[in-house]
Coordinates of C-alpha atoms and ligand atoms in Angstrom, one line a residue:
M443 CA 0.0 0.0 0.0
E444 CA 1.2 3.5 -0.8
T445 CA 1.9 5.6 2.2
E446 CA 0.2 9.0 2.6
T447 CA 3.7 10.5 2.3
S448 CA 3.5 10.1 -1.4
L449 CA -0.1 11.3 -1.5
Y450 CA 0.9 14.7 -0.1
P451 CA 3.9 16.1 -2.0
P452 CA 6.7 16.8 0.4
L453 CA 8.5 20.1 0.6
T454 CA 11.7 19.3 2.4
P455 CA 13.2 22.4 3.9
K456 CA 16.9 23.3 3.8
M457 CA 18.1 23.4 7.3
H458 CA 21.3 25.0 8.6
T459 CA 23.5 23.0 11.0
W460 CA 22.5 25.1 14.0
M461 CA 18.8 24.2 13.5
N462 CA 19.5 20.5 13.3
D463 CA 21.8 20.7 16.3
F464 CA 19.1 22.5 18.3
I465 CA 16.3 20.1 17.7
S466 CA 18.5 17.1 18.0
D467 CA 17.8 17.4 21.7
P468 CA 14.0 17.2 22.2
D469 CA 14.3 17.9 25.9
R470 CA 16.0 21.2 25.2
V471 CA 13.2 22.1 22.8
K472 CA 10.6 21.2 25.5
N473 CA 12.5 23.3 28.1
V474 CA 12.7 26.3 25.9
I475 CA 8.9 26.2 25.3
K476 CA 8.4 25.7 29.1
Q477 CA 10.6 28.7 29.8
F478 CA 9.4 31.2 27.2
G479 CA 5.9 29.9 26.3
S480 CA 4.7 28.9 22.8
P481 CA 5.6 30.0 20.2
V482 CA 9.3 30.7 20.5
N483 CA 11.3 32.4 17.8
L484 CA 14.9 31.3 17.7
H485 CA 17.6 33.3 16.0
S486 CA 21.1 32.6 15.0
T487 CA 23.4 35.3 13.6
T488 CA 25.8 32.7 12.1
P489 CA 23.9 32.3 8.8
F490 CA 23.2 36.1 8.8
I491 CA 26.9 36.8 8.8
E492 CA 27.6 34.0 6.3
N493 CA 25.0 35.5 4.0
Y494 CA 26.6 39.0 4.4
E495 CA 30.0 37.6 3.6
S496 CA 28.9 35.8 0.5
Y497 CA 27.4 39.1 -0.9
K498 CA 30.6 40.9 0.1
R499 CA 32.7 38.3 -1.7
I500 CA 30.9 39.0 -5.0
L501 CA 31.1 42.8 -4.6
D502 CA 34.8 42.4 -4.0
K503 CA 35.3 40.1 -6.9
Y504 CA 34.1 42.8 -9.2
E505 CA 36.2 45.4 -7.3
L506 CA 33.3 47.6 -6.5
N507 CA 33.1 50.1 -3.7
H508 CA 30.1 48.9 -1.8
L509 CA 28.0 49.1 1.3
I510 CA 25.5 46.4 2.3
C511 CA 22.7 47.6 4.6
F512 CA 20.4 45.1 6.3
A513 CA 16.8 46.1 5.7
R514 CA 15.5 45.9 9.3
K515 CA 11.9 45.6 8.2
A516 CA 12.6 41.9 7.5
N517 CA 13.2 41.3 11.2
K518 CA 13.2 43.9 14.0
S519 CA 15.3 41.9 16.5
K520 CA 18.1 44.1 17.9
T521 CA 20.4 41.1 17.6
F522 CA 20.7 41.6 13.9
V523 CA 21.6 45.3 14.3
K524 CA 24.3 44.4 16.7
A525 CA 25.6 41.7 14.5
A526 CA 25.7 44.1 11.5
S527 CA 27.4 46.7 13.6
D528 CA 30.0 44.2 14.8
H529 CA 30.8 43.0 11.3
G530 CA 31.0 46.4 9.7
F531 CA 27.9 46.5 7.6
G532 CA 25.0 48.9 7.7
V533 CA 21.3 48.9 8.5
D534 CA 18.4 50.3 6.4
T535 CA 15.7 51.7 8.7
A536 CA 12.1 52.3 8.0
S537 CA 10.7 54.0 11.1
Y538 CA 11.6 56.2 14.1
R539 CA 12.0 53.2 16.4
E540 CA 14.1 51.3 13.9
L541 CA 16.4 54.3 13.5
V542 CA 16.6 55.3 17.2
Q543 CA 17.5 51.7 18.2
C544 CA 20.3 51.6 15.7
L545 CA 21.7 54.9 17.1
E546 CA 21.3 53.6 20.6
E547 CA 23.3 50.5 19.6
G548 CA 26.1 52.9 18.7
M549 CA 26.1 52.1 15.1
D550 CA 28.4 53.9 12.7
K551 CA 26.1 56.7 11.4
D552 CA 27.7 56.5 8.0
K553 CA 26.3 53.0 7.7
L554 CA 22.7 53.9 8.5
I555 CA 20.2 54.8 5.9
L556 CA 16.6 56.0 6.3
T557 CA 14.2 54.8 3.6
A558 CA 10.9 55.0 5.6
A559 CA 7.9 55.4 3.3
I560 CA 6.4 57.9 5.8
K561 CA 8.9 60.3 7.3
N562 CA 7.3 62.8 9.8
K563 CA 9.0 65.7 11.4
E564 CA 10.4 63.8 14.4
L565 CA 11.9 61.1 12.2
L566 CA 13.5 63.6 9.8
E567 CA 14.9 65.7 12.7
L568 CA 16.5 62.5 14.2
A569 CA 18.1 61.7 10.9
I570 CA 19.3 65.2 10.2
Q571 CA 20.7 65.7 13.7
N572 CA 22.7 62.4 13.3
Q573 CA 23.7 63.0 9.7
V574 CA 22.0 59.8 8.7
L575 CA 21.5 59.5 4.9
I576 CA 17.8 60.2 4.1
V577 CA 16.3 58.8 1.0
I578 CA 13.9 61.4 -0.3
D579 CA 10.7 60.1 -1.8
N580 CA 8.8 63.2 -2.9
L581 CA 8.8 67.0 -3.0
D582 CA 6.9 67.5 0.2
E583 CA 9.4 65.4 2.0
L584 CA 12.3 67.3 0.5
K585 CA 10.7 70.7 1.4
L586 CA 10.2 69.6 5.0
T587 CA 13.8 68.2 5.2
K588 CA 15.1 71.6 3.9
T589 CA 13.1 73.6 6.4
L590 CA 14.2 71.4 9.3
A591 CA 17.8 71.4 8.2
E592 CA 17.8 75.1 8.0
E593 CA 16.2 75.5 11.5
M594 CA 18.7 73.1 12.9
G595 CA 21.7 74.6 11.1
V596 CA 22.8 71.2 9.8
K597 CA 23.1 70.1 6.2
A598 CA 20.9 67.1 5.6
Q599 CA 22.5 64.1 3.8
I600 CA 20.1 63.0 1.1
G601 CA 19.7 60.4 -1.7
L602 CA 16.8 60.4 -4.1
R603 CA 14.5 57.5 -4.7
V604 CA 13.7 56.9 -8.3
G605 CA 11.2 54.6 -10.0
G606 CA 9.1 54.0 -13.1
F607 CA 12.0 52.3 -15.0
H608 CA 11.4 51.1 -18.5
Y609 CA 11.3 47.4 -19.0
N610 CA 10.3 45.5 -22.1
G611 CA 8.4 48.5 -23.6
R612 CA 6.5 49.4 -20.4
K613 CA 7.1 51.3 -17.2
L614 CA 7.5 49.3 -14.0
Y615 CA 4.8 50.6 -11.7
T616 CA 5.7 52.0 -8.3
R617 CA 4.1 54.2 -5.7
F618 CA 7.5 55.2 -4.4
G619 CA 10.0 57.8 -5.4
V620 CA 10.3 60.3 -8.2
D621 CA 9.8 59.1 -11.8
I622 CA 13.1 58.4 -13.5
E623 CA 12.0 60.6 -16.4
E624 CA 11.4 63.6 -14.0
A625 CA 14.4 63.0 -11.8
K626 CA 16.8 65.3 -13.7
D627 CA 14.5 68.3 -13.5
F628 CA 13.6 67.5 -9.9
I629 CA 17.3 67.6 -9.0
L630 CA 18.0 70.8 -11.1
D631 CA 15.0 72.6 -9.7
H632 CA 15.0 71.6 -6.1
I633 CA 18.3 70.1 -5.0
K634 CA 21.2 71.5 -7.1
S635 CA 21.4 74.9 -5.5
A636 CA 19.8 74.1 -2.1
N637 CA 22.3 74.7 0.7
E638 CA 20.3 72.8 3.2
V639 CA 20.9 69.4 1.6
H640 CA 23.9 67.5 0.3
F641 CA 22.9 65.2 -2.6
R642 CA 24.8 61.9 -2.5
G643 CA 23.1 59.4 -4.8
F644 CA 20.1 57.4 -6.1
H645 CA 18.1 54.6 -4.6
F646 CA 15.4 52.2 -5.8
H647 CA 13.8 49.1 -4.5
L648 CA 11.9 47.0 -7.0
N649 CA 8.9 44.8 -6.2
G650 CA 9.4 41.2 -7.3
Y651 CA 12.5 39.2 -7.9
S652 CA 13.6 39.9 -11.5
I653 CA 17.3 39.9 -12.3
D654 CA 16.7 41.6 -15.6
E655 CA 14.6 44.4 -14.1
R656 CA 17.3 45.1 -11.5
A657 CA 20.0 45.3 -14.2
K658 CA 17.9 47.5 -16.4
A659 CA 17.0 49.8 -13.5
I660 CA 20.7 50.2 -12.7
A661 CA 21.5 50.9 -16.3
E662 CA 18.8 53.5 -16.5
T663 CA 20.0 55.1 -13.3
I664 CA 23.5 55.3 -14.7
S665 CA 22.2 57.2 -17.7
L666 CA 20.7 59.7 -15.3
V667 CA 24.0 59.9 -13.4
D668 CA 25.8 60.7 -16.7
E669 CA 23.1 63.2 -17.6
I670 CA 23.3 65.2 -14.4
S671 CA 27.1 65.1 -14.3
K672 CA 26.9 67.5 -17.2
Y673 CA 25.4 70.0 -14.7
E674 CA 28.3 69.3 -12.2
I675 CA 26.2 67.2 -10.0
S676 CA 28.2 64.2 -8.8
T677 CA 26.7 60.9 -7.7
E678 CA 28.5 59.0 -5.0
F679 CA 26.2 55.9 -4.9
I680 CA 23.5 53.9 -6.5
D681 CA 21.5 51.8 -4.1
M682 CA 19.7 48.8 -5.7
G683 CA 17.5 48.0 -2.7
G684 CA 16.6 44.4 -1.8
G685 CA 14.6 41.6 -3.2
F686 CA 17.4 39.0 -3.6
L687 CA 15.9 35.5 -4.0
I688 CA 16.4 32.8 -1.4
N689 CA 16.3 29.0 -1.9
Y690 CA 14.3 27.4 0.9
L691 CA 13.9 23.9 -0.5
E692 CA 16.2 20.9 -0.9
D693 CA 14.6 19.6 -4.1
Q694 CA 13.4 21.3 -7.2
E695 CA 11.3 18.2 -8.2
E696 CA 9.3 18.4 -5.0
W697 CA 8.6 22.0 -5.6
N698 CA 7.4 21.4 -9.2
E699 CA 5.4 18.4 -8.1
F700 CA 3.7 20.4 -5.4
E701 CA 2.5 22.9 -7.9
E702 CA 1.3 20.2 -10.3
E703 CA -0.6 18.4 -7.6
L704 CA -2.1 21.7 -6.4
K705 CA -3.4 22.4 -9.9
M706 CA -4.9 19.0 -10.1
A707 CA -6.6 19.4 -6.7
V708 CA -8.1 22.8 -7.7
Q709 CA -9.4 21.1 -10.8
G710 CA -11.0 18.4 -8.7
V711 CA -8.9 15.6 -10.3
R712 CA -7.4 14.6 -6.9
E713 CA -8.3 15.2 -3.3
P714 CA -7.2 18.6 -1.8
I715 CA -3.6 19.2 -0.7
T716 CA -4.5 22.5 0.9
F717 CA -7.1 23.6 3.5
Q718 CA -10.5 23.8 1.9
N719 CA -8.8 23.2 -1.4
N720 CA -7.3 26.8 -1.3
G721 CA -5.8 27.4 -4.7
L722 CA -3.0 29.6 -3.4
G723 CA -3.6 31.8 -6.4
Y724 CA -5.2 29.2 -8.7
S725 CA -8.9 29.0 -9.2
M726 CA -11.5 27.6 -11.5
N727 CA -13.2 29.9 -13.9
D728 CA -15.9 28.5 -16.3
G729 CA -14.3 25.1 -15.9
E730 CA -10.8 26.4 -16.7
L731 CA -7.9 26.6 -14.4
T732 CA -6.8 30.2 -14.0
G733 CA -4.4 32.3 -12.0
K734 CA -0.9 31.5 -10.8
L735 CA 0.8 30.5 -7.6
A736 CA 0.6 33.5 -5.3
T737 CA 3.2 32.3 -2.9
Y738 CA 6.9 33.2 -2.5
P739 CA 8.9 31.1 -5.1
Y740 CA 10.4 28.8 -2.4
Y741 CA 12.7 26.9 -4.7
N742 CA 15.3 29.0 -6.7
E743 CA 18.2 27.8 -8.7
V744 CA 19.8 31.2 -8.8
H745 CA 19.7 32.8 -5.3
K746 CA 21.4 35.2 -3.0
E747 CA 25.0 35.8 -4.1
D748 CA 24.5 34.1 -7.4
F749 CA 21.5 36.4 -8.0
L750 CA 23.6 39.4 -7.2
E751 CA 26.3 38.2 -9.5
A752 CA 23.8 37.7 -12.3
V753 CA 22.8 41.4 -12.0
L754 CA 26.4 42.5 -12.0
T755 CA 27.4 40.5 -15.0
Y756 CA 24.2 41.5 -16.9
P757 CA 25.3 42.7 -20.4
T758 CA 24.2 46.1 -21.6
G759 CA 25.2 47.8 -24.9
K760 CA 27.9 49.7 -23.0
G761 CA 29.4 46.8 -21.0
E762 CA 28.4 44.7 -18.0
I763 CA 26.6 46.4 -15.1
A764 CA 29.6 46.0 -12.8
T765 CA 31.9 47.7 -15.3
L766 CA 29.5 50.6 -15.8
I767 CA 29.5 51.2 -12.0
K768 CA 33.2 50.7 -11.5
D769 CA 34.1 53.0 -14.4
R770 CA 32.3 55.8 -12.8
N771 CA 33.7 55.2 -9.3
I772 CA 30.2 54.8 -8.0
T773 CA 29.6 53.0 -4.7
L774 CA 27.1 50.2 -5.1
R775 CA 24.8 50.0 -2.1
M776 CA 22.3 47.2 -1.6
E777 CA 19.7 46.6 1.1
P778 CA 18.9 42.9 1.4
G779 CA 16.4 42.1 4.1
R780 CA 14.9 38.7 3.9
S781 CA 17.8 37.1 2.1
L782 CA 20.4 38.2 4.7
L783 CA 18.2 36.4 7.2
D784 CA 18.1 33.1 5.2
Q785 CA 18.5 30.2 7.7
S786 CA 18.7 32.6 10.6
G787 CA 15.5 31.8 12.4
M788 CA 12.9 29.2 13.2
T789 CA 9.6 29.1 15.1
L790 CA 8.9 26.4 17.7
A791 CA 5.3 25.8 18.7
E792 CA 3.6 23.3 21.0
V793 CA 1.0 20.9 19.9
V794 CA -2.1 21.2 22.1
F795 CA -4.7 18.9 20.6
R796 CA -5.5 16.6 17.7
K797 CA -9.1 16.3 16.4
Y798 CA -11.2 15.9 13.3
D799 CA -13.2 18.7 11.8
S800 CA -16.7 18.4 10.4
Q801 CA -15.4 17.0 7.1
G802 CA -13.2 14.5 8.8
N803 CA -9.9 16.3 8.3
L804 CA -7.3 15.8 11.0
L805 CA -6.5 19.1 12.7
I806 CA -3.5 19.7 14.9
G807 CA -4.0 22.6 17.3
L808 CA -0.8 24.7 17.9
H809 CA -0.3 27.1 20.7
M810 CA 0.2 30.0 18.4
N811 CA -1.8 32.0 15.9
K812 CA -1.3 32.7 12.2
T813 CA -0.1 36.3 12.6
Q814 CA 2.9 34.8 14.4
L815 CA 3.9 33.2 11.1
F816 CA 2.5 35.9 8.9
S817 CA 3.8 36.4 5.5
S818 CA 2.7 38.3 2.4
S819 CA 3.0 34.9 0.6
A820 CA -0.3 33.0 0.2
D821 CA 1.3 30.1 2.3
F822 CA 4.5 29.1 3.9
L823 CA 5.5 26.2 1.7
L824 CA 8.0 24.3 3.8
D825 CA 7.3 21.1 5.7
P826 CA 7.3 21.6 9.4
V827 CA 9.6 19.4 11.5
V828 CA 7.6 17.4 13.9
L829 CA 9.2 16.1 17.1
N830 CA 7.6 13.1 18.7
Y831 CA 7.8 12.6 22.5
E832 CA 6.0 9.3 22.6
N833 CA 7.0 6.0 21.1
H834 CA 4.1 3.9 19.8
A835 CA 4.6 0.5 18.2
D836 CA 1.8 1.2 15.7
D837 CA 3.0 4.7 14.8
E838 CA 2.4 5.3 11.1
P839 CA 2.2 8.3 8.8
T840 CA -0.9 10.4 8.8
S841 CA -1.7 13.9 7.5
G842 CA -3.6 17.0 8.5
Y843 CA -3.6 20.7 9.0
F844 CA -2.0 22.9 11.6
V845 CA -4.5 25.3 13.1
G846 CA -4.1 28.2 15.6
A847 CA -5.5 29.9 18.6
Y848 CA -7.8 32.6 17.1
C849 CA -11.5 31.9 17.2
L850 CA -11.6 32.3 13.5
E851 CA -12.2 29.6 10.9
Q852 CA -9.3 31.1 8.9
D853 CA -6.7 30.7 11.6
V854 CA -4.9 27.9 9.8
I855 CA -1.1 28.2 10.3
L856 CA -0.2 26.3 7.2
K857 CA -2.7 25.9 4.4
Q858 CA -0.8 23.0 2.9
K859 CA -1.7 19.6 4.2
S860 CA 1.2 18.1 6.2
T861 CA 2.3 14.5 6.6
F862 CA 3.7 13.3 10.0
Q863 CA 3.7 10.4 12.3
K864 CA 0.4 9.7 14.0
Y865 CA 1.4 10.3 17.6
L866 CA 2.8 13.7 17.7
T867 CA 3.0 15.9 20.8
L868 CA 5.2 18.8 20.0
V869 CA 6.0 20.7 16.8
T870 CA 8.7 23.0 15.5
Ligands
PLP201 C1 11.6 45.9 1.7 C2 12.7 46.7 1.3 C3 14.0 46.2 1.2 C4 14.3 44.7 1.5 O1 13.6 43.9 0.7 P1 13.9 42.3 0.8 O2 13.0 41.7 -0.2 O3 13.6 41.9 2.2 O4 15.3 42.0 0.5 C5 15.0 47.1 0.9 N1 14.8 48.4 0.7 C6 13.6 48.9 0.8 C7 13.4 50.4 0.5 C8 12.5 48.1 1.1 O5 11.2 48.6 1.1

């Protein structure tokens, strides 16, 4: 007889040594939950530093002046600020608290950047006072920055966020920054002769995970750099933001199979592999399968430093991206958030109950709720690791859904159906 394991396509996660080491002692896991309650988020800065170093190696390989800033919005734990500070890289901050904590940590102010989408007076004052580079998003923000800088008698350090890059005959939509086509006039009209601010460079952050779009955006920004240099405006840096892909999974085939099985389930050709047959982006429309997977792409052949290298070696009519940057002596900045954290954290949660719902699905109640594993992805597509604390002679694989503590039908921690041994008592 086929086991249920083959019925529910596995998604085997990549796991760093520290994770395997930690869970290799089930009593330690139990004690941590006892001490701190459930769920517990565990962090290790070892992979965080490894990830930083692999980005740095690539930037050094192409002999680029560079600064890597960790985008704190990906995880607000102060541990990562301290680790960045100790290892000489920077932090990208997106709110007053994020910035003030970095300053309190004693971080090198030259390695801090403020990209917050909303910058009120208090936040701008804090940045100006500390000479933290402010990435200007719009004219109102620039005007307020100038006014405050003048009042404070300090020159504000600024960069300009640009967007609306041209890609394959269309413009990439963004709600952020100044349109790349208007940036030159914006600088000439509002920045060039303003004594209150010191212009240092350009910044962008693209939605999505396209190598091509990033390379084209850098190339278009370089054209702008060349254009404004005719007006004696020099550009110290280009900041390419974040959005570097990660690979979370061991096996590409498992990933492809999951998607195929999901499509079949949505079409009703096989039993559901997700809670209430959630299509995770797919749905049926007039008998036709439509949509696409709305989750993070968990498996990626080209990820992290290889992704960066692919951007740097991207050919343009005037040479590779890295060459264009180097020839102009521009510092390349980047702001990876999520990808610097790859393998740096895991969530432990306690199993509280096992039961069947009104359709006969096995539900595993976890002492946590879905916001504690919240993601913008339609689901978190990695198999959880299940630790068993009881030995049963007749233990066999079974499958079900992990549900959480909110009194909401939707509080399902993982929408995918998971396979595990029957007698589970504690989950990570
Ligand atoms: C979100 C964000 C980042 C980091 O993005 P990741 O996908 O986490 O690498 C960097 N810069 C800005 C301005 C952002 O908004």
